mmCIF file with all atom_site columns, C-alpha atoms in Angstrom:
data_model
loop_
_atom_site.group_PDB
_atom_site.id
_atom_site.type_symbol
_atom_site.label_atom_id
_atom_site.label_alt_id
_atom_site.label_comp_id
_atom_site.label_asym_id
_atom_site.label_entity_id
_atom_site.label_seq_id
_atom_site.pdbx_PDB_ins_code
_atom_site.Cartn_x
_atom_site.Cartn_y
_atom_site.Cartn_z
_atom_site.occupancy
_atom_site.B_iso_or_equiv
_atom_site.pdbx_formal_charge
_atom_site.auth_seq_id
_atom_site.auth_comp_id
_atom_site.auth_asym_id
_atom_site.auth_atom_id
_atom_site.pdbx_PDB_model_num
ATOM 1   C CA . PHE R 1 1   ? 12.879 4.457  -11.672 1.00 0.00 ? 39  PHE R CA 1
ATOM 2   C CA . PRO R 1 2   ? 14.089 1.327  -9.852  1.00 0.00 ? 40  PRO R CA 1
ATOM 3   C CA . GLU R 1 3   ? 11.399 -0.477 -7.952  1.00 0.00 ? 41  GLU R CA 1
ATOM 4   C CA . MET R 1 4   ? 13.120 -0.002 -4.607  1.00 0.00 ? 42  MET R CA 1
ATOM 5   C CA . LEU R 1 5   ? 15.463 2.709  -3.339  1.00 0.00 ? 43  LEU R CA 1
ATOM 6   C CA . PRO R 1 6   ? 18.387 1.369  -1.227  1.00 0.00 ? 44  PRO R CA 1
ATOM 7   C CA . ASN R 1 7   ? 18.766 2.506  2.372   1.00 0.00 ? 45  ASN R CA 1
ATOM 8   C CA . PRO R 1 8   ? 20.861 5.661  2.427   1.00 0.00 ? 46  PRO R CA 1
ATOM 9   C CA . LYS R 1 9   ? 24.073 5.963  4.428   1.00 0.00 ? 47  LYS R CA 1
ATOM 10  C CA . LEU R 1 10  ? 24.581 8.852  6.834   1.00 0.00 ? 48  LEU R CA 1
ATOM 11  C CA . ALA R 1 11  ? 28.263 9.715  7.314   1.00 0.00 ? 49  ALA R CA 1
ATOM 12  C CA . LEU R 1 12  ? 30.362 12.373 9.005   1.00 0.00 ? 50  LEU R CA 1
ATOM 13  C CA . VAL R 1 13  ? 32.400 14.355 6.479   1.00 0.00 ? 51  VAL R CA 1
ATOM 14  C CA . GLN R 1 14  ? 33.501 17.354 8.539   1.00 0.00 ? 52  GLN R CA 1
ATOM 15  C CA . GLY R 1 15  ? 33.928 17.876 12.278  1.00 0.00 ? 53  GLY R CA 1
ATOM 16  C CA . THR R 1 16  ? 33.635 15.311 15.049  1.00 0.00 ? 54  THR R CA 1
ATOM 17  C CA . LEU R 1 17  ? 30.825 13.436 16.773  1.00 0.00 ? 55  LEU R CA 1
ATOM 18  C CA . ASN R 1 18  ? 32.037 14.837 20.115  1.00 0.00 ? 56  ASN R CA 1
ATOM 19  C CA . VAL R 1 19  ? 31.215 18.492 19.640  1.00 0.00 ? 57  VAL R CA 1
ATOM 20  C CA . VAL R 1 20  ? 31.728 21.785 21.418  1.00 0.00 ? 58  VAL R CA 1
ATOM 21  C CA . MET R 1 21  ? 29.674 24.954 21.309  1.00 0.00 ? 59  MET R CA 1
ATOM 22  C CA . LYS R 1 22  ? 29.823 26.945 18.018  1.00 0.00 ? 60  LYS R CA 1
ATOM 23  C CA . GLN R 1 23  ? 31.309 23.978 16.167  1.00 0.00 ? 61  GLN R CA 1
ATOM 24  C CA . ASN R 1 24  ? 30.121 23.110 12.645  1.00 0.00 ? 62  ASN R CA 1
ATOM 25  C CA . VAL R 1 25  ? 29.442 19.498 11.703  1.00 0.00 ? 63  VAL R CA 1
ATOM 26  C CA . THR R 1 26  ? 28.716 18.362 8.138   1.00 0.00 ? 64  THR R CA 1
ATOM 27  C CA . LEU R 1 27  ? 26.834 15.101 7.474   1.00 0.00 ? 65  LEU R CA 1
ATOM 28  C CA . SER R 1 28  ? 26.370 13.455 4.103   1.00 0.00 ? 66  SER R CA 1
ATOM 29  C CA . CYS R 1 29  ? 23.410 11.323 3.076   1.00 0.00 ? 67  CYS R CA 1
ATOM 30  C CA . LEU R 1 30  ? 23.490 9.140  -0.034  1.00 0.00 ? 68  LEU R CA 1
ATOM 31  C CA . SER R 1 31  ? 21.429 6.249  -1.364  1.00 0.00 ? 69  SER R CA 1
ATOM 32  C CA . ASP R 1 32  ? 23.809 4.329  -3.620  1.00 0.00 ? 70  ASP R CA 1
ATOM 33  C CA . PRO R 1 33  ? 22.912 3.079  -6.134  1.00 0.00 ? 71  PRO R CA 1
ATOM 34  C CA . GLY R 1 34  ? 19.887 5.246  -6.605  1.00 0.00 ? 72  GLY R CA 1
ATOM 35  C CA . SER R 1 35  ? 18.462 6.842  -9.724  1.00 0.00 ? 73  SER R CA 1
ATOM 36  C CA . PRO R 1 36  ? 18.059 10.627 -9.440  1.00 0.00 ? 74  PRO R CA 1
ATOM 37  C CA . PRO R 1 37  ? 16.239 12.726 -8.644  1.00 0.00 ? 75  PRO R CA 1
ATOM 38  C CA . VAL R 1 38  ? 16.162 11.776 -4.953  1.00 0.00 ? 76  VAL R CA 1
ATOM 39  C CA . ARG R 1 39  ? 14.918 13.827 -2.025  1.00 0.00 ? 77  ARG R CA 1
ATOM 40  C CA . TYR R 1 40  ? 16.996 13.594 1.159   1.00 0.00 ? 78  TYR R CA 1
ATOM 41  C CA . THR R 1 41  ? 15.651 14.669 4.531   1.00 0.00 ? 79  THR R CA 1
ATOM 42  C CA . LEU R 1 42  ? 17.644 14.994 7.759   1.00 0.00 ? 80  LEU R CA 1
ATOM 43  C CA . PHE R 1 43  ? 15.924 14.193 11.050  1.00 0.00 ? 81  PHE R CA 1
ATOM 44  C CA . LYS R 1 44  ? 16.904 14.708 14.673  1.00 0.00 ? 82  LYS R CA 1
ATOM 45  C CA . HIS R 1 45  ? 14.905 12.548 17.065  1.00 0.00 ? 83  HIS R CA 1
ATOM 46  C CA . ASN R 1 46  ? 12.215 12.130 14.367  1.00 0.00 ? 84  ASN R CA 1
ATOM 47  C CA . GLN R 1 47  ? 11.937 15.893 13.875  1.00 0.00 ? 85  GLN R CA 1
ATOM 48  C CA . GLN R 1 48  ? 12.754 17.202 10.409  1.00 0.00 ? 86  GLN R CA 1
ATOM 49  C CA . VAL R 1 49  ? 15.812 19.442 10.328  1.00 0.00 ? 87  VAL R CA 1
ATOM 50  C CA . SER R 1 50  ? 16.399 20.041 6.633   1.00 0.00 ? 88  SER R CA 1
ATOM 51  C CA . ALA R 1 51  ? 15.673 18.610 3.183   1.00 0.00 ? 89  ALA R CA 1
ATOM 52  C CA . LEU R 1 52  ? 17.550 18.658 -0.126  1.00 0.00 ? 90  LEU R CA 1
ATOM 53  C CA . ASN R 1 53  ? 16.805 17.414 -3.656  1.00 0.00 ? 91  ASN R CA 1
ATOM 54  C CA . ARG R 1 54  ? 19.562 15.802 -5.684  1.00 0.00 ? 92  ARG R CA 1
ATOM 55  C CA . SER R 1 55  ? 19.236 15.517 -9.450  1.00 0.00 ? 93  SER R CA 1
ATOM 56  C CA . ASP R 1 56  ? 22.563 13.691 -9.788  1.00 0.00 ? 94  ASP R CA 1
ATOM 57  C CA . LEU R 1 57  ? 24.403 10.949 -7.911  1.00 0.00 ? 95  LEU R CA 1
ATOM 58  C CA . SER R 1 58  ? 26.075 13.329 -5.451  1.00 0.00 ? 96  SER R CA 1
ATOM 59  C CA . PRO R 1 59  ? 25.289 13.072 -1.708  1.00 0.00 ? 97  PRO R CA 1
ATOM 60  C CA . ALA R 1 60  ? 23.158 15.573 0.155   1.00 0.00 ? 98  ALA R CA 1
ATOM 61  C CA . LEU R 1 61  ? 25.331 17.589 2.543   1.00 0.00 ? 99  LEU R CA 1
ATOM 62  C CA . PHE R 1 62  ? 23.810 18.939 5.768   1.00 0.00 ? 100 PHE R CA 1
ATOM 63  C CA . THR R 1 63  ? 25.776 21.387 7.932   1.00 0.00 ? 101 THR R CA 1
ATOM 64  C CA . ILE R 1 64  ? 24.800 21.654 11.598  1.00 0.00 ? 102 ILE R CA 1
ATOM 65  C CA . THR R 1 65  ? 25.972 24.507 13.827  1.00 0.00 ? 103 THR R CA 1
ATOM 66  C CA . ILE R 1 66  ? 26.084 23.589 17.513  1.00 0.00 ? 104 ILE R CA 1
ATOM 67  C CA . SER R 1 67  ? 24.555 26.650 19.145  1.00 0.00 ? 105 SER R CA 1
ATOM 68  C CA . SER R 1 68  ? 22.785 24.994 22.094  1.00 0.00 ? 106 SER R CA 1
ATOM 69  C CA . ALA R 1 69  ? 22.409 21.661 23.869  1.00 0.00 ? 107 ALA R CA 1
ATOM 70  C CA . SER R 1 70  ? 19.307 20.969 21.758  1.00 0.00 ? 108 SER R CA 1
ATOM 71  C CA . ASP R 1 71  ? 21.513 20.594 18.661  1.00 0.00 ? 109 ASP R CA 1
ATOM 72  C CA . VAL R 1 72  ? 23.125 17.388 19.912  1.00 0.00 ? 110 VAL R CA 1
ATOM 73  C CA . GLY R 1 73  ? 21.582 13.944 19.886  1.00 0.00 ? 111 GLY R CA 1
ATOM 74  C CA . GLU R 1 74  ? 20.703 11.268 17.325  1.00 0.00 ? 112 GLU R CA 1
ATOM 75  C CA . TYR R 1 75  ? 20.434 12.111 13.618  1.00 0.00 ? 113 TYR R CA 1
ATOM 76  C CA . LYS R 1 76  ? 19.089 10.057 10.706  1.00 0.00 ? 114 LYS R CA 1
ATOM 77  C CA . CYS R 1 77  ? 18.353 10.771 7.082   1.00 0.00 ? 115 CYS R CA 1
ATOM 78  C CA . LYS R 1 78  ? 15.655 9.581  4.728   1.00 0.00 ? 116 LYS R CA 1
ATOM 79  C CA . ALA R 1 79  ? 15.851 9.010  0.967   1.00 0.00 ? 117 ALA R CA 1
ATOM 80  C CA . GLU R 1 80  ? 12.773 8.936  -1.225  1.00 0.00 ? 118 GLU R CA 1
ATOM 81  C CA . TYR R 1 81  ? 11.663 9.482  -4.791  1.00 0.00 ? 119 TYR R CA 1
ATOM 82  C CA . ASN R 1 82  ? 9.502  12.546 -5.282  1.00 0.00 ? 120 ASN R CA 1
ATOM 83  C CA . THR R 1 83  ? 6.964  10.451 -7.191  1.00 0.00 ? 121 THR R CA 1
ATOM 84  C CA . SER R 1 84  ? 6.598  7.721  -4.555  1.00 0.00 ? 122 SER R CA 1
ATOM 85  C CA . SER R 1 85  ? 5.366  7.462  -1.035  1.00 0.00 ? 123 SER R CA 1
ATOM 86  C CA . GLY R 1 86  ? 7.373  6.119  1.868   1.00 0.00 ? 124 GLY R CA 1
ATOM 87  C CA . GLY R 1 87  ? 11.166 6.082  1.648   1.00 0.00 ? 125 GLY R CA 1
ATOM 88  C CA . LYS R 1 88  ? 14.149 4.479  3.304   1.00 0.00 ? 126 LYS R CA 1
ATOM 89  C CA . TYR R 1 89  ? 15.963 5.545  6.464   1.00 0.00 ? 127 TYR R CA 1
ATOM 90  C CA . SER R 1 90  ? 19.676 5.523  7.110   1.00 0.00 ? 128 SER R CA 1
ATOM 91  C CA . ASN R 1 91  ? 21.814 4.467  10.024  1.00 0.00 ? 129 ASN R CA 1
ATOM 92  C CA . SER R 1 92  ? 21.919 6.897  12.947  1.00 0.00 ? 130 SER R CA 1
ATOM 93  C CA . LEU R 1 93  ? 24.757 9.137  14.119  1.00 0.00 ? 131 LEU R CA 1
ATOM 94  C CA . SER R 1 94  ? 24.835 10.711 17.582  1.00 0.00 ? 132 SER R CA 1
ATOM 95  C CA . LEU R 1 95  ? 26.402 14.055 18.375  1.00 0.00 ? 133 LEU R CA 1
ATOM 96  C CA . THR R 1 96  ? 27.596 14.438 21.965  1.00 0.00 ? 134 THR R CA 1
ATOM 97  C CA . LEU R 1 97  ? 28.304 17.792 23.585  1.00 0.00 ? 135 LEU R CA 1
ATOM 98  C CA . ILE R 1 98  ? 31.543 17.931 25.542  1.00 0.00 ? 136 ILE R CA 1
ATOM 99  C CA . GLU R 1 99  ? 32.119 20.612 28.185  1.00 0.00 ? 137 GLU R CA 1
ATOM 100 C CA . PRO R 1 100 ? 35.390 21.950 29.568  1.00 0.00 ? 138 PRO R CA 1
ATOM 101 C CA . ILE R 1 101 ? 36.461 20.912 33.041  1.00 0.00 ? 139 ILE R CA 1
ATOM 102 C CA . SER R 1 102 ? 36.620 23.267 35.985  1.00 0.00 ? 140 SER R CA 1
ATOM 103 C CA . LYS R 1 103 ? 39.801 23.862 37.965  1.00 0.00 ? 141 LYS R CA 1
ATOM 104 C CA . PRO R 1 104 ? 40.404 20.746 40.070  1.00 0.00 ? 142 PRO R CA 1
ATOM 105 C CA . VAL R 1 105 ? 40.626 20.979 43.853  1.00 0.00 ? 143 VAL R CA 1
ATOM 106 C CA . LEU R 1 106 ? 43.463 19.156 45.616  1.00 0.00 ? 144 LEU R CA 1
ATOM 107 C CA . SER R 1 107 ? 42.827 18.286 49.259  1.00 0.00 ? 145 SER R CA 1
ATOM 108 C CA . SER R 1 108 ? 43.785 15.989 52.129  1.00 0.00 ? 146 SER R CA 1
ATOM 109 C CA . PRO R 1 109 ? 42.333 15.296 55.589  1.00 0.00 ? 147 PRO R CA 1
ATOM 110 C CA . THR R 1 110 ? 45.561 16.596 57.128  1.00 0.00 ? 148 THR R CA 1
ATOM 111 C CA . SER R 1 111 ? 48.305 19.026 56.199  1.00 0.00 ? 149 SER R CA 1
ATOM 112 C CA . GLN R 1 112 ? 50.738 17.841 58.898  1.00 0.00 ? 150 GLN R CA 1
ATOM 113 C CA . ALA R 1 113 ? 52.294 14.398 59.055  1.00 0.00 ? 151 ALA R CA 1
ATOM 114 C CA . LYS R 1 114 ? 55.018 12.530 60.860  1.00 0.00 ? 152 LYS R CA 1
ATOM 115 C CA . LYS R 1 115 ? 57.799 10.562 59.242  1.00 0.00 ? 153 LYS R CA 1
ATOM 116 C CA . GLY R 1 116 ? 56.569 7.037  58.592  1.00 0.00 ? 154 GLY R CA 1
ATOM 117 C CA . GLN R 1 117 ? 52.913 8.120  58.340  1.00 0.00 ? 155 GLN R CA 1
ATOM 118 C CA . ASN R 1 118 ? 50.504 7.313  55.476  1.00 0.00 ? 156 ASN R CA 1
ATOM 119 C CA . VAL R 1 119 ? 48.520 10.211 54.002  1.00 0.00 ? 157 VAL R CA 1
ATOM 120 C CA . THR R 1 120 ? 46.041 10.624 51.138  1.00 0.00 ? 158 THR R CA 1
ATOM 121 C CA . LEU R 1 121 ? 45.572 13.234 48.416  1.00 0.00 ? 159 LEU R CA 1
ATOM 122 C CA . SER R 1 122 ? 42.290 13.762 46.532  1.00 0.00 ? 160 SER R CA 1
ATOM 123 C CA . CYS R 1 123 ? 41.830 15.632 43.240  1.00 0.00 ? 161 CYS R CA 1
ATOM 124 C CA . LEU R 1 124 ? 38.378 16.511 41.849  1.00 0.00 ? 162 LEU R CA 1
ATOM 125 C CA . SER R 1 125 ? 36.931 18.681 39.057  1.00 0.00 ? 163 SER R CA 1
ATOM 126 C CA . GLU R 1 126 ? 33.313 19.489 39.871  1.00 0.00 ? 164 GLU R CA 1
ATOM 127 C CA . ASN R 1 127 ? 32.362 20.258 36.244  1.00 0.00 ? 165 ASN R CA 1
ATOM 128 C CA . GLY R 1 128 ? 33.238 18.903 32.827  1.00 0.00 ? 166 GLY R CA 1
ATOM 129 C CA . THR R 1 129 ? 32.338 16.015 30.561  1.00 0.00 ? 167 THR R CA 1
ATOM 130 C CA . LEU R 1 130 ? 33.296 12.576 31.836  1.00 0.00 ? 168 LEU R CA 1
ATOM 131 C CA . PRO R 1 131 ? 35.588 10.718 31.789  1.00 0.00 ? 169 PRO R CA 1
ATOM 132 C CA . ILE R 1 132 ? 38.193 12.970 33.417  1.00 0.00 ? 170 ILE R CA 1
ATOM 133 C CA . THR R 1 133 ? 41.856 12.027 33.684  1.00 0.00 ? 171 THR R CA 1
ATOM 134 C CA . TYR R 1 134 ? 43.921 13.129 36.682  1.00 0.00 ? 172 TYR R CA 1
ATOM 135 C CA . LEU R 1 135 ? 47.664 13.254 37.277  1.00 0.00 ? 173 LEU R CA 1
ATOM 136 C CA . PHE R 1 136 ? 49.486 14.079 40.548  1.00 0.00 ? 174 PHE R CA 1
ATOM 137 C CA . PHE R 1 137 ? 52.750 15.995 40.942  1.00 0.00 ? 175 PHE R CA 1
ATOM 138 C CA . LYS R 1 138 ? 55.237 16.916 43.628  1.00 0.00 ? 176 LYS R CA 1
ATOM 139 C CA . GLY R 1 139 ? 56.888 20.049 42.359  1.00 0.00 ? 177 GLY R CA 1
ATOM 140 C CA . THR R 1 140 ? 57.242 19.341 38.639  1.00 0.00 ? 178 THR R CA 1
ATOM 141 C CA . GLN R 1 141 ? 57.712 15.590 39.022  1.00 0.00 ? 179 GLN R CA 1
ATOM 142 C CA . ASN R 1 142 ? 54.897 13.186 38.191  1.00 0.00 ? 180 ASN R CA 1
ATOM 143 C CA . ILE R 1 143 ? 54.351 10.883 41.197  1.00 0.00 ? 181 ILE R CA 1
ATOM 144 C CA . SER R 1 144 ? 51.577 8.553  40.016  1.00 0.00 ? 182 SER R CA 1
ATOM 145 C CA . PRO R 1 145 ? 50.105 6.875  36.929  1.00 0.00 ? 183 PRO R CA 1
ATOM 146 C CA . GLN R 1 146 ? 47.219 8.829  35.420  1.00 0.00 ? 184 GLN R CA 1
ATOM 147 C CA . LYS R 1 147 ? 43.810 7.991  36.863  1.00 0.00 ? 185 LYS R CA 1
ATOM 148 C CA . THR R 1 148 ? 40.774 8.119  34.551  1.00 0.00 ? 186 THR R CA 1
ATOM 149 C CA . MET R 1 149 ? 37.494 8.541  36.424  1.00 0.00 ? 187 MET R CA 1
ATOM 150 C CA . GLN R 1 150 ? 34.284 7.470  34.697  1.00 0.00 ? 188 GLN R CA 1
ATOM 151 C CA . LYS R 1 151 ? 32.139 8.903  37.518  1.00 0.00 ? 189 LYS R CA 1
ATOM 152 C CA . ARG R 1 152 ? 32.017 12.300 39.215  1.00 0.00 ? 190 ARG R CA 1
ATOM 153 C CA . GLU R 1 153 ? 34.330 11.292 42.029  1.00 0.00 ? 191 GLU R CA 1
ATOM 154 C CA . ALA R 1 154 ? 37.792 12.262 43.197  1.00 0.00 ? 192 ALA R CA 1
ATOM 155 C CA . ALA R 1 155 ? 40.969 10.543 42.132  1.00 0.00 ? 193 ALA R CA 1
ATOM 156 C CA . VAL R 1 156 ? 42.850 9.473  45.264  1.00 0.00 ? 194 VAL R CA 1
ATOM 157 C CA . ILE R 1 157 ? 46.471 8.516  45.834  1.00 0.00 ? 195 ILE R CA 1
ATOM 158 C CA . PHE R 1 158 ? 48.177 7.220  48.982  1.00 0.00 ? 196 PHE R CA 1
ATOM 159 C CA . LEU R 1 159 ? 51.549 8.556  50.070  1.00 0.00 ? 197 LEU R CA 1
ATOM 160 C CA . PHE R 1 160 ? 54.040 7.163  52.583  1.00 0.00 ? 198 PHE R CA 1
ATOM 161 C CA . MET R 1 161 ? 55.978 9.986  54.221  1.00 0.00 ? 199 MET R CA 1
ATOM 162 C CA . ASP R 1 162 ? 59.244 8.093  54.430  1.00 0.00 ? 200 ASP R CA 1
ATOM 163 C CA . SER R 1 163 ? 61.714 10.976 54.459  1.00 0.00 ? 201 SER R CA 1
ATOM 164 C CA . LEU R 1 164 ? 61.922 14.752 54.565  1.00 0.00 ? 202 LEU R CA 1
ATOM 165 C CA . SER R 1 165 ? 61.911 14.820 50.746  1.00 0.00 ? 203 SER R CA 1
ATOM 166 C CA . ASP R 1 166 ? 58.306 13.536 50.812  1.00 0.00 ? 204 ASP R CA 1
ATOM 167 C CA . PHE R 1 167 ? 57.161 16.724 52.519  1.00 0.00 ? 205 PHE R CA 1
ATOM 168 C CA . GLY R 1 168 ? 56.503 19.831 50.474  1.00 0.00 ? 206 GLY R CA 1
ATOM 169 C CA . THR R 1 169 ? 54.142 21.124 47.799  1.00 0.00 ? 207 THR R CA 1
ATOM 170 C CA . TYR R 1 170 ? 51.865 18.911 45.690  1.00 0.00 ? 208 TYR R CA 1
ATOM 171 C CA . LYS R 1 171 ? 49.565 19.641 42.722  1.00 0.00 ? 209 LYS R CA 1
ATOM 172 C CA . CYS R 1 172 ? 47.316 17.744 40.345  1.00 0.00 ? 210 CYS R CA 1
ATOM 173 C CA . LYS R 1 173 ? 46.072 18.377 36.825  1.00 0.00 ? 211 LYS R CA 1
ATOM 174 C CA . ALA R 1 174 ? 42.913 17.278 35.036  1.00 0.00 ? 212 ALA R CA 1
ATOM 175 C CA . ASN R 1 175 ? 41.764 17.026 31.429  1.00 0.00 ? 213 ASN R CA 1
ATOM 176 C CA . ASN R 1 176 ? 38.988 15.461 29.381  1.00 0.00 ? 214 ASN R CA 1
ATOM 177 C CA . SER R 1 177 ? 38.061 15.155 25.703  1.00 0.00 ? 215 SER R CA 1
ATOM 178 C CA . PHE R 1 178 ? 37.493 18.912 25.393  1.00 0.00 ? 216 PHE R CA 1
ATOM 179 C CA . PRO R 1 179 ? 40.396 20.193 23.250  1.00 0.00 ? 217 PRO R CA 1
ATOM 180 C CA . ASN R 1 180 ? 43.193 22.201 24.886  1.00 0.00 ? 218 ASN R CA 1
ATOM 181 C CA . ASN R 1 181 ? 41.559 22.196 28.292  1.00 0.00 ? 219 ASN R CA 1
ATOM 182 C CA . THR R 1 182 ? 44.138 20.965 30.817  1.00 0.00 ? 220 THR R CA 1
ATOM 183 C CA . LYS R 1 183 ? 43.602 22.578 34.237  1.00 0.00 ? 221 LYS R CA 1
ATOM 184 C CA . TYR R 1 184 ? 45.957 22.614 37.247  1.00 0.00 ? 222 TYR R CA 1
ATOM 185 C CA . SER R 1 185 ? 44.800 22.546 40.856  1.00 0.00 ? 223 SER R CA 1
ATOM 186 C CA . ASN R 1 186 ? 45.700 24.636 43.856  1.00 0.00 ? 224 ASN R CA 1
ATOM 187 C CA . SER R 1 187 ? 48.907 23.788 45.684  1.00 0.00 ? 225 SER R CA 1
ATOM 188 C CA . PHE R 1 188 ? 48.756 21.598 48.785  1.00 0.00 ? 226 PHE R CA 1
ATOM 189 C CA . ASN R 1 189 ? 51.626 21.560 51.270  1.00 0.00 ? 227 ASN R CA 1
ATOM 190 C CA . PHE R 1 190 ? 52.508 18.781 53.710  1.00 0.00 ? 228 PHE R CA 1
ATOM 191 C CA . THR R 1 191 ? 54.558 19.930 56.713  1.00 0.00 ? 229 THR R CA 1
ATOM 192 C CA . LEU R 1 192 ? 56.410 17.846 59.278  1.00 0.00 ? 230 LEU R CA 1
ATOM 193 C CA . ALA R 1 193 ? 54.511 17.572 62.561  1.00 0.00 ? 231 ALA R CA 1
ATOM 194 C CA . GLU R 1 194 ? 56.582 18.284 65.683  1.00 0.00 ? 232 GLU R CA 1
ATOM 195 C CA . GLU R 1 195 ? 57.374 15.155 67.666  1.00 0.00 ? 233 GLU R CA 1
ATOM 196 C CA . ARG R 1 196 ? 57.764 15.670 71.398  1.00 0.00 ? 234 ARG R CA 1
ATOM 197 C CA . SER R 1 197 ? 60.390 13.554 73.079  1.00 0.00 ? 235 SER R CA 1
ATOM 198 C CA . HIS R 1 198 ? 59.947 11.799 76.457  1.00 0.00 ? 236 HIS R CA 1
ATOM 199 C CA . SER R 1 199 ? 62.148 14.395 78.148  1.00 0.00 ? 237 SER R CA 1
ATOM 200 C CA . GLN R 1 200 ? 59.994 17.199 76.737  1.00 0.00 ? 238 GLN R CA 1
ATOM 201 C CA . ALA R 1 201 ? 56.877 15.481 78.022  1.00 0.00 ? 239 ALA R CA 1
ATOM 202 C CA . LEU R 1 202 ? 58.474 15.059 81.484  1.00 0.00 ? 240 LEU R CA 1
ATOM 203 C CA . ILE R 1 203 ? 59.453 18.729 81.632  1.00 0.00 ? 241 ILE R CA 1
ATOM 204 C CA . ILE R 1 204 ? 55.925 19.764 80.659  1.00 0.00 ? 242 ILE R CA 1
ATOM 205 C CA . SER R 1 205 ? 54.428 17.466 83.301  1.00 0.00 ? 243 SER R CA 1
ATOM 206 C CA . LEU R 1 206 ? 56.748 18.812 86.048  1.00 0.00 ? 244 LEU R CA 1
ATOM 207 C CA . GLY R 1 207 ? 55.903 22.355 84.987  1.00 0.00 ? 245 GLY R CA 1
ATOM 208 C CA . LEU R 1 208 ? 52.177 21.639 85.300  1.00 0.00 ? 246 LEU R CA 1
ATOM 209 C CA . ILE R 1 209 ? 52.678 20.099 88.763  1.00 0.00 ? 247 ILE R CA 1
ATOM 210 C CA . LEU R 1 210 ? 54.675 23.125 89.912  1.00 0.00 ? 248 LEU R CA 1
ATOM 211 C CA . LEU R 1 211 ? 51.987 25.452 88.577  1.00 0.00 ? 249 LEU R CA 1
ATOM 212 C CA . LEU R 1 212 ? 49.308 23.546 90.468  1.00 0.00 ? 250 LEU R CA 1
ATOM 213 C CA . LEU R 1 213 ? 51.362 23.758 93.690  1.00 0.00 ? 251 LEU R CA 1
ATOM 214 C CA . ILE R 1 214 ? 51.731 27.513 93.292  1.00 0.00 ? 252 ILE R CA 1
ATOM 215 C CA . ILE R 1 215 ? 47.983 27.904 92.702  1.00 0.00 ? 253 ILE R CA 1
ATOM 216 C CA . GLY R 1 216 ? 47.235 25.703 95.722  1.00 0.00 ? 254 GLY R CA 1
ATOM 217 C CA . PHE R 1 217 ? 49.596 27.712 97.924  1.00 0.00 ? 255 PHE R CA 1
ATOM 218 C CA . ALA R 1 218 ? 47.981 30.953 96.785  1.00 0.00 ? 256 ALA R CA 1
ATOM 219 C CA . LEU R 1 219 ? 44.534 29.616 97.607  1.00 0.00 ? 257 LEU R CA 1
ATOM 220 C CA . ALA R 1 220 ? 45.678 28.434 101.060 1.00 0.00 ? 258 ALA R CA 1
ATOM 221 C CA . ILE R 1 221 ? 46.975 31.853 102.187 1.00 0.00 ? 259 ILE R CA 1
ATOM 222 C CA . PRO R 1 222 ? 43.570 33.302 103.260 1.00 0.00 ? 260 PRO R CA 1
ATOM 223 C CA . PHE R 1 223 ? 42.583 30.164 105.187 1.00 0.00 ? 261 PHE R CA 1
ATOM 224 C CA . PHE R 1 224 ? 45.786 28.929 106.874 1.00 0.00 ? 262 PHE R CA 1
ATOM 225 C CA . ILE R 1 225 ? 48.715 31.315 106.599 1.00 0.00 ? 263 ILE R CA 1
ATOM 226 C CA . ILE R 1 226 ? 46.932 34.554 107.627 1.00 0.00 ? 264 ILE R CA 1
ATOM 227 C CA . PRO R 1 227 ? 45.095 32.993 110.640 1.00 0.00 ? 265 PRO R CA 1
ATOM 228 C CA . LEU R 1 228 ? 48.369 31.482 111.896 1.00 0.00 ? 266 LEU R CA 1
ATOM 229 C CA . TYR R 1 229 ? 50.134 34.822 111.519 1.00 0.00 ? 267 TYR R CA 1
ATOM 230 C CA . LYS R 1 230 ? 47.421 36.630 113.494 1.00 0.00 ? 268 LYS R CA 1
ATOM 231 C CA . ALA R 1 231 ? 47.452 33.975 116.240 1.00 0.00 ? 269 ALA R CA 1
ATOM 232 C CA . SER R 1 232 ? 51.152 34.404 116.784 1.00 0.00 ? 270 SER R CA 1
ATOM 233 C CA . GLU R 1 233 ? 50.856 38.186 117.369 1.00 0.00 ? 271 GLU R CA 1
#
């Protein structure tokens, strides 16, 4: 046997490091050059997962099934001769669990706006692995560059309601690294707020004054009109 076994190399041969539930990942461990037989042991956070003996120069292949969150994390392998103590450890590989996003919620402080007014739209998925990328639409038309959020916070855009075409129905969509997991939000509708003209305001004011006069006249009848009528009889 050689006096010293080289450090083995741990490599991904099947699957991805960003994993989803029920996914299989295969890792290979090989000390090259190394004279067989060699014992290879796979560890996760210093806990032994599996061990294989190789009597030739082929790598040890370890298949991991992601069945729970405890299956992700940092993995290493160890190579050692059966007749010697100690051994050499490999580089580490980390498996990260990615989760699908929830349906994003599109919202705004107001649903009514006037022409020439600035408004905001916020889009947020409460669940899902970060980062999350958001995109805003009016109808089927994209109205903003995509916004990638590294934190659990809403993507926000600012709109200037310049014309009647800016009013209507908006949506947003969200996705992350989870495969085939694009989600669309609820619809949000901006409507044009009614603008009262000066003449309308004047008419309303005169109407209120007239109403107050009628109420005042009705209240005065028992105290002034009736006594005067009785005095004249």
